[in-house]
Short mmCIF file of C-alpha atoms and ligand atoms in Angstrom, two decimals:
data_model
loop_
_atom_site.label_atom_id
_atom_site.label_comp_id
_atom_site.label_asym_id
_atom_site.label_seq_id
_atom_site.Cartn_x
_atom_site.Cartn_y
_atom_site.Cartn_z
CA UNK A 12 15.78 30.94 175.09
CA UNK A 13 17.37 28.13 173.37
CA UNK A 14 16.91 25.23 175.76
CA UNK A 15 13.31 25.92 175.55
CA UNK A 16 13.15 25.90 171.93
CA UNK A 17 14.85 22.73 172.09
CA UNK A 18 12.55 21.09 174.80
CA UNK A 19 9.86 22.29 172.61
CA UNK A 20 11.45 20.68 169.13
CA UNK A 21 12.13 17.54 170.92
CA UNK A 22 8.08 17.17 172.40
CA UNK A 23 6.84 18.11 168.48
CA UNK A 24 8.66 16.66 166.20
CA UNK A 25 9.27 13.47 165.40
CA UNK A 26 12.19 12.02 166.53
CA UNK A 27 14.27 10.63 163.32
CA UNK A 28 17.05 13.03 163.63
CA UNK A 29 19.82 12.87 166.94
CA UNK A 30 20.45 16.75 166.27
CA UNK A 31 23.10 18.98 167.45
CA UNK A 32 21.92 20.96 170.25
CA UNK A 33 21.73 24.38 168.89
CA UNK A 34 18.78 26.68 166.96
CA UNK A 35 19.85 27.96 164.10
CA UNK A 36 18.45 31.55 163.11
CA UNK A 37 20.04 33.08 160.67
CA UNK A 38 23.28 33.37 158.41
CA UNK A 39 25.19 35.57 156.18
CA UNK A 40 28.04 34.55 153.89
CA UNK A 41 29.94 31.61 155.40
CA UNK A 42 28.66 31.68 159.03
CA UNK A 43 25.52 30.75 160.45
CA UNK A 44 23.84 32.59 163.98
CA UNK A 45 22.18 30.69 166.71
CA UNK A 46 18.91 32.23 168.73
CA UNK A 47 21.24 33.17 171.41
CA UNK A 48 23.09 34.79 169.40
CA UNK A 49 26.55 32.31 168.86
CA UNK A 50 28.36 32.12 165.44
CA UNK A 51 29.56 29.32 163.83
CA UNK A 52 31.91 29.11 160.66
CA UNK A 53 29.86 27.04 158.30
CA UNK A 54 31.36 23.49 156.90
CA UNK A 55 28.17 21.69 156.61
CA UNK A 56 26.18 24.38 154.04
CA UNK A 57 23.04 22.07 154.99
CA UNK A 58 24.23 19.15 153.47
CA UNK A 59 25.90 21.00 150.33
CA UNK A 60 22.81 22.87 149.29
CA UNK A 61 23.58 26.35 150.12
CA UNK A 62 26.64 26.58 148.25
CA UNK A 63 26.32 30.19 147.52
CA UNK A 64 26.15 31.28 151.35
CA UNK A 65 23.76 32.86 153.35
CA UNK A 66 22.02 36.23 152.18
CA UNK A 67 23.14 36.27 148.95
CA UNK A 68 21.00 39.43 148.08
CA UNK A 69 20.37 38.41 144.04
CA UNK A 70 19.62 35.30 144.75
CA UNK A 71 17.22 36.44 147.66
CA UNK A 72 15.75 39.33 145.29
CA UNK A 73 15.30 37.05 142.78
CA UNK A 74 13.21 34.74 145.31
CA UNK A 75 11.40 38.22 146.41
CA UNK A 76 10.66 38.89 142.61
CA UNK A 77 8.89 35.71 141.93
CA UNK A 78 6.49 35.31 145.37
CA UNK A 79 5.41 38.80 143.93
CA UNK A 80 4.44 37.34 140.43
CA UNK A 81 3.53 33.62 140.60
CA UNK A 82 4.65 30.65 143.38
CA UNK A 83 2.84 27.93 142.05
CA UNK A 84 0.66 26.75 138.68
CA UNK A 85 0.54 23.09 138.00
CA UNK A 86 2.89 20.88 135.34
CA UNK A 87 -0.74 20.71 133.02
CA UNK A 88 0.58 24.54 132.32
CA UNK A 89 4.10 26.21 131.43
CA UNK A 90 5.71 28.71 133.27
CA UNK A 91 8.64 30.57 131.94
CA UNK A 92 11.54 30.24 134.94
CA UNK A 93 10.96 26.40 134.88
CA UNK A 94 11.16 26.71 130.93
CA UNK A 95 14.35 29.04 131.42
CA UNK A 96 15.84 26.64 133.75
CA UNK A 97 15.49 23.42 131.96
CA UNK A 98 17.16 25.32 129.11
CA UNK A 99 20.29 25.88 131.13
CA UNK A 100 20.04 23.14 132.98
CA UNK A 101 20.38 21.03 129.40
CA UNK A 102 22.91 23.43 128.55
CA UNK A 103 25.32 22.31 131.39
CA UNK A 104 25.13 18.80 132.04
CA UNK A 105 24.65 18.03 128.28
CA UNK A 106 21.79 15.95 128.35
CA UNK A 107 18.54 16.33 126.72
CA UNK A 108 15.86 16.46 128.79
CA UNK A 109 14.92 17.36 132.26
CA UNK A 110 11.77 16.35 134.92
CA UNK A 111 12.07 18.70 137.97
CA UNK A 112 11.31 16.82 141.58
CA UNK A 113 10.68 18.45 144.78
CA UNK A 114 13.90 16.34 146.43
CA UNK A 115 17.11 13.86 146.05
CA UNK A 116 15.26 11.29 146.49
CA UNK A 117 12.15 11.66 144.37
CA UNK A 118 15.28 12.34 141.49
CA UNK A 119 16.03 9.21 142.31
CA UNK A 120 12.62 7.76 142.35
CA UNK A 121 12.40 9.04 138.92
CA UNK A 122 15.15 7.38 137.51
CA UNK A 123 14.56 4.56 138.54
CA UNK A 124 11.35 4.33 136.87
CA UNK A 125 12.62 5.71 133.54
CA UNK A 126 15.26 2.87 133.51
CA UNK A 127 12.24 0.52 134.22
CA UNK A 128 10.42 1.72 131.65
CA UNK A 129 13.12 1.48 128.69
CA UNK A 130 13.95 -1.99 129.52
CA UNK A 131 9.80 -2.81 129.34
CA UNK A 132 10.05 -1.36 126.14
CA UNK A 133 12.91 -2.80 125.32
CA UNK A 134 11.77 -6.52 125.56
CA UNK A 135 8.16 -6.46 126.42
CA UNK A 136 9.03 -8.32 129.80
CA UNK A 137 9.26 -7.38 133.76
CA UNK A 138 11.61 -7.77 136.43
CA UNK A 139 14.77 -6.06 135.29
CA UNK A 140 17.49 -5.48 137.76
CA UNK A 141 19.20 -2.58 138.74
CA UNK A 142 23.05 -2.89 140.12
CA UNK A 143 23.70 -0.40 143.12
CA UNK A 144 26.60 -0.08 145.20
CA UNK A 145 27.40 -1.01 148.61
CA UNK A 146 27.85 2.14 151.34
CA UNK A 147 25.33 4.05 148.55
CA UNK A 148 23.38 6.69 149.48
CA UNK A 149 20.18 7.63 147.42
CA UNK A 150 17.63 8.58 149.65
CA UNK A 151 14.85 7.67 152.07
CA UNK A 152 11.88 7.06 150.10
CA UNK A 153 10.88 3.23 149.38
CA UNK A 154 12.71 2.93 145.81
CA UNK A 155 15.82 5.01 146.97
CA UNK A 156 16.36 3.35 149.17
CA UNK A 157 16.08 -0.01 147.86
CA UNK A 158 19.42 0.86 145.91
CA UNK A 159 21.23 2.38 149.05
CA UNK A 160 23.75 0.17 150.17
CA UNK A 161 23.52 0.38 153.93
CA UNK A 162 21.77 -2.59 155.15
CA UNK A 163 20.53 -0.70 158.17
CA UNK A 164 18.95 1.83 156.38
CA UNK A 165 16.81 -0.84 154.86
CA UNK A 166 16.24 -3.70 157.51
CA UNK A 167 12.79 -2.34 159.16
CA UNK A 168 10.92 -1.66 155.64
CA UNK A 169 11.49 -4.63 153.41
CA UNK A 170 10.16 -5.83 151.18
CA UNK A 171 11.62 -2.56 149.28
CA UNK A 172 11.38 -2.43 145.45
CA UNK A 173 12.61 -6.11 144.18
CA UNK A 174 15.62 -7.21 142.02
CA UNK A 175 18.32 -4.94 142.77
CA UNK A 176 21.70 -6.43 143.28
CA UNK A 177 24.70 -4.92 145.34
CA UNK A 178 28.30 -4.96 143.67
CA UNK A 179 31.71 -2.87 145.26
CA UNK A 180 32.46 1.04 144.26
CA UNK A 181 35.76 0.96 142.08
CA UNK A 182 35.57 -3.04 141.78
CA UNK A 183 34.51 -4.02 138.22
CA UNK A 184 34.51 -7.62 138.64
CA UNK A 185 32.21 -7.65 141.30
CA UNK A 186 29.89 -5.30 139.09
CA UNK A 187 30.10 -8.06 136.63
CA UNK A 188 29.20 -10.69 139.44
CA UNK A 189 25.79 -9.24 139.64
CA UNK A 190 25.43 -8.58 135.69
CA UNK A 191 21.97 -10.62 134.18
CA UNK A 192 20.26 -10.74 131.22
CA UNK A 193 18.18 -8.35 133.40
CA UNK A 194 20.02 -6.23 134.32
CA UNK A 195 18.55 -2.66 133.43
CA UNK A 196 21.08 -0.12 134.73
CA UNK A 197 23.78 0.50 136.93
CA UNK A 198 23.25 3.32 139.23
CA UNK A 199 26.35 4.95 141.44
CA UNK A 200 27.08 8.39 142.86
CA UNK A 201 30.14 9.72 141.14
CA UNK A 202 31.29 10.39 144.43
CA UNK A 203 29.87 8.70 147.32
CA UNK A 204 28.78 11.30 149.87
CA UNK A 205 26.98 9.78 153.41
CA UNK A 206 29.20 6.73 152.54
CA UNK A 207 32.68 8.35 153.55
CA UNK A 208 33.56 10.91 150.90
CA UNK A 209 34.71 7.98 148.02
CA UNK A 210 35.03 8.62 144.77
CA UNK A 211 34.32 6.24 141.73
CA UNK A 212 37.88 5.77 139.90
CA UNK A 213 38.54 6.53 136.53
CA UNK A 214 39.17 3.17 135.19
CA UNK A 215 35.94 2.02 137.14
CA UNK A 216 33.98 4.51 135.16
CA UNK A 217 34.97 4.25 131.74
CA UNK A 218 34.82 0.10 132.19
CA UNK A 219 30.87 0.93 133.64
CA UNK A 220 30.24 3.01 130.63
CA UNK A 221 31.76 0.13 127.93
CA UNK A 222 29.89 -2.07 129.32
CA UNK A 223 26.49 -0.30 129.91
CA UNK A 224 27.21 0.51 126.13
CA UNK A 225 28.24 -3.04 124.91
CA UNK A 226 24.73 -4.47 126.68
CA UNK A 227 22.14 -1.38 126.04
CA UNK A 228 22.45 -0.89 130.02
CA UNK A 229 21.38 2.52 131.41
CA UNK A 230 24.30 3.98 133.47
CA UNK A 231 22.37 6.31 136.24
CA UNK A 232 24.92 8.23 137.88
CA UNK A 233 24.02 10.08 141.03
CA UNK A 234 25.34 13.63 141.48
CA UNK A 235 23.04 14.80 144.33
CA UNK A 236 25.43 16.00 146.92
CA UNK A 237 28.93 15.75 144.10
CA UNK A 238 27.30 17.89 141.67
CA UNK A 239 27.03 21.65 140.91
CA UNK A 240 30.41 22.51 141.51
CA UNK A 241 31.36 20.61 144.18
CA UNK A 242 34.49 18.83 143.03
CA UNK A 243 35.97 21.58 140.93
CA UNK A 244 33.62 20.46 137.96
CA UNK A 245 30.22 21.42 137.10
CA UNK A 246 28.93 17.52 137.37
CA UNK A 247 31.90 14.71 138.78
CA UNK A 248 31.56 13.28 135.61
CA UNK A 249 33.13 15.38 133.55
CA UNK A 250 35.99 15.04 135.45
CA UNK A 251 36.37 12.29 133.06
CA UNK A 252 34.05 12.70 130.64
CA UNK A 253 31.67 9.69 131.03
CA UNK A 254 28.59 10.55 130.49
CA UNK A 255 25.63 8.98 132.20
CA UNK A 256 22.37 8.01 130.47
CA UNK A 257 20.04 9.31 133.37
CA UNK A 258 21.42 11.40 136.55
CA UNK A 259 20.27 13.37 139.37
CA UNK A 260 20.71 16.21 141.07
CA UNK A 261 19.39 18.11 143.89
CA UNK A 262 20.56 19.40 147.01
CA UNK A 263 22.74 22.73 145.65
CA UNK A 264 20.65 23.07 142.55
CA UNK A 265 17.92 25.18 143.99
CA UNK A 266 19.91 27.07 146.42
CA UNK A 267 18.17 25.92 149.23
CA UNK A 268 14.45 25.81 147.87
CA UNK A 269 13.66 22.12 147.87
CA UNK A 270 13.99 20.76 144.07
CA UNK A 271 15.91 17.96 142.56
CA UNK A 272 15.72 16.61 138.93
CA UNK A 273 16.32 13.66 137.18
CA UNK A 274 17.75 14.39 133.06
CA UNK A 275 18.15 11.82 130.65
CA UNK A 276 19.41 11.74 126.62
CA UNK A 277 16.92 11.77 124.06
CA UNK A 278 17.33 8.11 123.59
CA UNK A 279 15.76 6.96 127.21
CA UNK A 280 13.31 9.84 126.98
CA UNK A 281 12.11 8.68 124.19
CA UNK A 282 12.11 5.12 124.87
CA UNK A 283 10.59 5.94 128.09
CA UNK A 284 8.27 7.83 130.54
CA UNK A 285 5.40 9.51 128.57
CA UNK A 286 2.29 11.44 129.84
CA UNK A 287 0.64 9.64 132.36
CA UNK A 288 3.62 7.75 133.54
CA UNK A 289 5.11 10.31 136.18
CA UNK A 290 3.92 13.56 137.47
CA UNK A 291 4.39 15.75 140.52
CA UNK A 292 2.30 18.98 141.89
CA UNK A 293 5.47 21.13 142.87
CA UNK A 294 7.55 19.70 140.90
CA UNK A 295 9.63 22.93 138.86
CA UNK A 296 6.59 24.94 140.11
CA UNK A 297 7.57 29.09 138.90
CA UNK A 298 9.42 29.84 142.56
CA UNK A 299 11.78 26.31 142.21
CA UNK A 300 12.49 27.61 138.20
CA UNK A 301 13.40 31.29 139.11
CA UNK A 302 15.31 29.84 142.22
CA UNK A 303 17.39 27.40 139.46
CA UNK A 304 17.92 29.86 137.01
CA UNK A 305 19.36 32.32 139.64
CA UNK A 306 21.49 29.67 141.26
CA UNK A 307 23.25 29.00 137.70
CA UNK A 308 23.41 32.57 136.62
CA UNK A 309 25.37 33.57 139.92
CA UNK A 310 27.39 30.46 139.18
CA UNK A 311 28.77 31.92 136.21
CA UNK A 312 28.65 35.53 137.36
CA UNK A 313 30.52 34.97 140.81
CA UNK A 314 32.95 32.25 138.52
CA UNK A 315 31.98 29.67 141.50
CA UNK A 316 33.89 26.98 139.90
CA UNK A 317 37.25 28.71 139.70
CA UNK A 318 36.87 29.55 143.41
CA UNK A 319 36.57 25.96 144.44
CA UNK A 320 39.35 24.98 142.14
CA UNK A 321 40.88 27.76 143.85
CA UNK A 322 40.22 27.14 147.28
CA UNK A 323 40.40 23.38 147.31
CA UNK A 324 43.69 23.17 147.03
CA UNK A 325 44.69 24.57 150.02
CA UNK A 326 42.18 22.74 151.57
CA UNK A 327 43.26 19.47 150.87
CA UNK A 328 47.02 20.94 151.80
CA UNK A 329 46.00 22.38 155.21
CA UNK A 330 44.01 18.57 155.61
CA UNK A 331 46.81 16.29 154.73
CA UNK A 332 49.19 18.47 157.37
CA UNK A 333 46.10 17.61 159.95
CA UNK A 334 46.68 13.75 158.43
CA UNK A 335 50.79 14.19 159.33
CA UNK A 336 50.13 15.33 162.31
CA UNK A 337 47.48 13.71 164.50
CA UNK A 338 48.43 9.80 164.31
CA UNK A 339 44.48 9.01 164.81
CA UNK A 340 44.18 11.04 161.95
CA UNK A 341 44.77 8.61 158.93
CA UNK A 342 43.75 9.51 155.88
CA UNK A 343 41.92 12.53 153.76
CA UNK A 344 39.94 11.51 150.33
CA UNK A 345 37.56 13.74 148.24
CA UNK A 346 37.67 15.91 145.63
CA UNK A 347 37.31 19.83 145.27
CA UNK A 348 35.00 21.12 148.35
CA UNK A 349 33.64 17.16 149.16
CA UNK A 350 36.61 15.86 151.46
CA UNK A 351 36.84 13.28 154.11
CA UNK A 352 39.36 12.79 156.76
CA UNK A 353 39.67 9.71 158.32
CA UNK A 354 39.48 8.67 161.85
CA UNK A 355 40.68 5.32 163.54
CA UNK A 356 37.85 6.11 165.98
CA UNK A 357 34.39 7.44 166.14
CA UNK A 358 34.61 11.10 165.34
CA UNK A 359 30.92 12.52 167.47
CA UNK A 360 33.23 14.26 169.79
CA UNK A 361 35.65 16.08 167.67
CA UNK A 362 32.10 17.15 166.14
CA UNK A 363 30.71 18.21 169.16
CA UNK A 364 33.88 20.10 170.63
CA UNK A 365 34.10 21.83 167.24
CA UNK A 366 30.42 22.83 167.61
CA UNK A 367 31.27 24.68 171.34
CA UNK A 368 34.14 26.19 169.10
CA UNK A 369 32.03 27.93 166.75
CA UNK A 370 32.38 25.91 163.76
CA UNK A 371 29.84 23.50 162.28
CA UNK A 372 31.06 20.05 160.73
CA UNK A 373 29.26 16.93 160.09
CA UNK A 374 30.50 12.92 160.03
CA UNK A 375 30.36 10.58 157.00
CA UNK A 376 29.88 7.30 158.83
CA UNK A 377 31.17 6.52 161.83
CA UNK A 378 35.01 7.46 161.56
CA UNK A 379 35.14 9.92 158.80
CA UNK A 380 34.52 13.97 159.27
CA UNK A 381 32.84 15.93 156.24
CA UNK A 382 34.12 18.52 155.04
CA UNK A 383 31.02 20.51 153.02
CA UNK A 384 32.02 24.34 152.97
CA UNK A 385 29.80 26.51 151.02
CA UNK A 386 31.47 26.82 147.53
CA UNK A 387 32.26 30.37 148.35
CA UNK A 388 34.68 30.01 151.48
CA UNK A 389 38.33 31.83 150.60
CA UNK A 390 41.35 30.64 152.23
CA UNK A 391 41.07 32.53 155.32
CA UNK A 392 38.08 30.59 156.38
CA UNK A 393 40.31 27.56 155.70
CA UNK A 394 42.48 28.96 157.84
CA UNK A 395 39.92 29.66 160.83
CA UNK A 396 38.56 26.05 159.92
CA UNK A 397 41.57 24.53 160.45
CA UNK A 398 42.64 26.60 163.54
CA UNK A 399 39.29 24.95 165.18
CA UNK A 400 39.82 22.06 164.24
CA UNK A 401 42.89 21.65 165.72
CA UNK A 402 41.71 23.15 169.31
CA UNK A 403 39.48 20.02 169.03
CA UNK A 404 41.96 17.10 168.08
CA UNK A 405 44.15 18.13 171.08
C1 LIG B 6 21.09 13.73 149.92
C2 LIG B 6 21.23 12.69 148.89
C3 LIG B 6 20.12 12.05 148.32
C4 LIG B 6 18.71 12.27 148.82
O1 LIG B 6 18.28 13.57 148.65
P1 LIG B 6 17.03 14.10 149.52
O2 LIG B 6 16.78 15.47 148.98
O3 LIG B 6 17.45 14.10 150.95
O4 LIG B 6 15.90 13.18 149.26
C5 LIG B 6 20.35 11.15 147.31
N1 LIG B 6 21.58 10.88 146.84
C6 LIG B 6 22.66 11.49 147.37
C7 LIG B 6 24.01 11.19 146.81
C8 LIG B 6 22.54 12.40 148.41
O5 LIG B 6 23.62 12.96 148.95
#
């Protein structure tokens, strides 16, 4: 039954992805079911969206509740879960206001056009410059990725979105290479995600935020895939408490139901985007603001953050025994549930065994295995991860 569902996939749909060879069709907690039947331990969580795991039931009656009442209205109208989860959402990250988007990359979109719009304000003038960094990741869309570092990403489809310069991650002087009178903001993921599972250093960080501060630059920092929970903290940056002037999130926020959102302080907002300049027609529709509010109720209720503190621990302890181990095996970076381990060769086929093994893992580049559990695993699942993993690498 599979094969033909593949055959079938790979005659429809367009080809952009080289997928794993398996159906998915349904999950519960940490594991995931193909249509034959097969089940696979779960280390992927879609790209670090379903952090809660699969069949959560109040999350899923929630989603039930709300088809019942109301999907969709239209941003010219309120709707109380989008007004309920804008509340929290200011709540947690601490910043003032909040545009809901239907995706990472439309966050990202946003943001970008916010920072735009301050500096315009700022000094009546065009063509301000945004700093991005190399091995970035921000999205697919024409002005995400004009600020994602990966050249081949963006060969085919320039001209992209003008004036945006390219420093290092963790390498302030090369940030300050690319600094202008132009310059408008900085934009970084706290932790870069698709570009091998690096973090941004704390010394790199607070430097960014002096000098955003010292020249009235915006400091956009992207917490997409390194956000809600991920690394032990609500949002990466309050791992060290520098606070961005715009960021994003998306991916885990929603639970699964597509939504992103870009939040600023008051400041930008209101130095910035006013009616008229931005809109969306899903946008923090009703079924995206119940599916919010539940995620960050359960969050709390099911004290998600203590398990990955918890849990990533062990993790990193059962990875840096793979690291002894396996010579190939050089390295592990990351933080909380977002690790890395490092290959000195191309990784596909430790990916691929592990897939015939039952357990689901994804690459970060080339060399580098991503490690994306849902945020609920315990250390038993570490355990059976591990125990794979292992079958693979010999
Ligand atoms: C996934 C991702 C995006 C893009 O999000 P989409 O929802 O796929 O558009 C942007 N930034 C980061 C850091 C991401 O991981």
């Amino acid at each position: 039954m599979m094969n033909q569902q593949i055959e079938d996939a790979e005659s429809a749909l367009l080809h952009t992805y080289n997928r794993f060879q398996i159906v998915l069709d349904c999950g519960k907690g940490v594991y995931l079911y193909d249509s034959n039947g097969k089940k696979y331990l779960d280390f992927v969580s879609g790209i670090g969206v379903f952090a809660l795991g699969y069949q959560n039931e109040a999350y899923n009656q929630a989603l039930k509740d709300q088809i019942d009442k109301l999907i969709h209205t239209s941003n010219y109208y309120y709707n109380v879960p989008t007004i309920e989860a804008a509340k929290k959402l200011k709540k947690i990250t601490g910043m003032d206001r909040v545009f809901f988007t239907n995706s990472g990359a439309e966050a990202i979109e946003g943001a970008i056009k916010a920072a735009r719009k301050y500096a315009f304000n700022k000094d009546n003038t065009t063509d301000h410059e945004i700093i991005a960094m190399e091995h970035s990741f921000h999205g697919r869309t024409m002005g995400a990725l004009s600020v994602t570092g990966n050249p081949k990403y963006r060969e085919a489809f320039e001209p992209l979105i003008g004036n945006v310069r390219f420093a290092q991650l963790n390498d302030f002087d090369s940030v300050l290479e690319q600094l202008s009178e132009k310059t408008c903001a900085i934009i970084l993921e706290t932790v870069q995600g698709e570009g091998g599972i690096i973090p941004a250093s704390e010394e790199f960080l607070k430097k960014l935020r002096a000098l955003c501060d010292e020249k009235n630059i915006l400091l956009i920092l992207d917490e997409i895939q390194c956000g809600m929970g991920r690394t032990g903290f609500m949002f990466a940056w309050q791992k060290f408490w520098v606070k961005p002037d715009i960021m994003t999130i998306a991916k885990a926020v929603a639970g699964g139901i597509p939504a992103g959102a870009f939040l600023m302080t008051e400041e930008v907002a209101k130095n910035s985007l006013v009616a008229g300049d931005h809109g969306t027609t899903y946008g923090g529709n009703p079924l995206v603001g119940a599916a919010i509010n539940k995620v960050l109720d359960l969050f709390e209720e099911n004290h998600i953050i203590e398990n990955v503190n918890l849990v990533s621990g062990y993790l990193e302890e059962q990875l840096d025994l793979i690291v002894e181990e396996y010579d190939f095996v050089q390295g592990r970076r990351g933080a909380g549930l977002m690790q890395g381990l490092l290959f000195d060769h191309p990784v596909a086929e430790v990916i691929n065994k592990a897939l015939e093994h039952g357990l689901i893992l994804i690459n970060a580049g080339t060399n580098i295995i991503r490690f994306l559990p849902p945020l609920i695993i315990q250390k038993e699942h570490v355990d059976e991860m591990i125990g794979i993993l292992k079958k693979c690498l010999s």
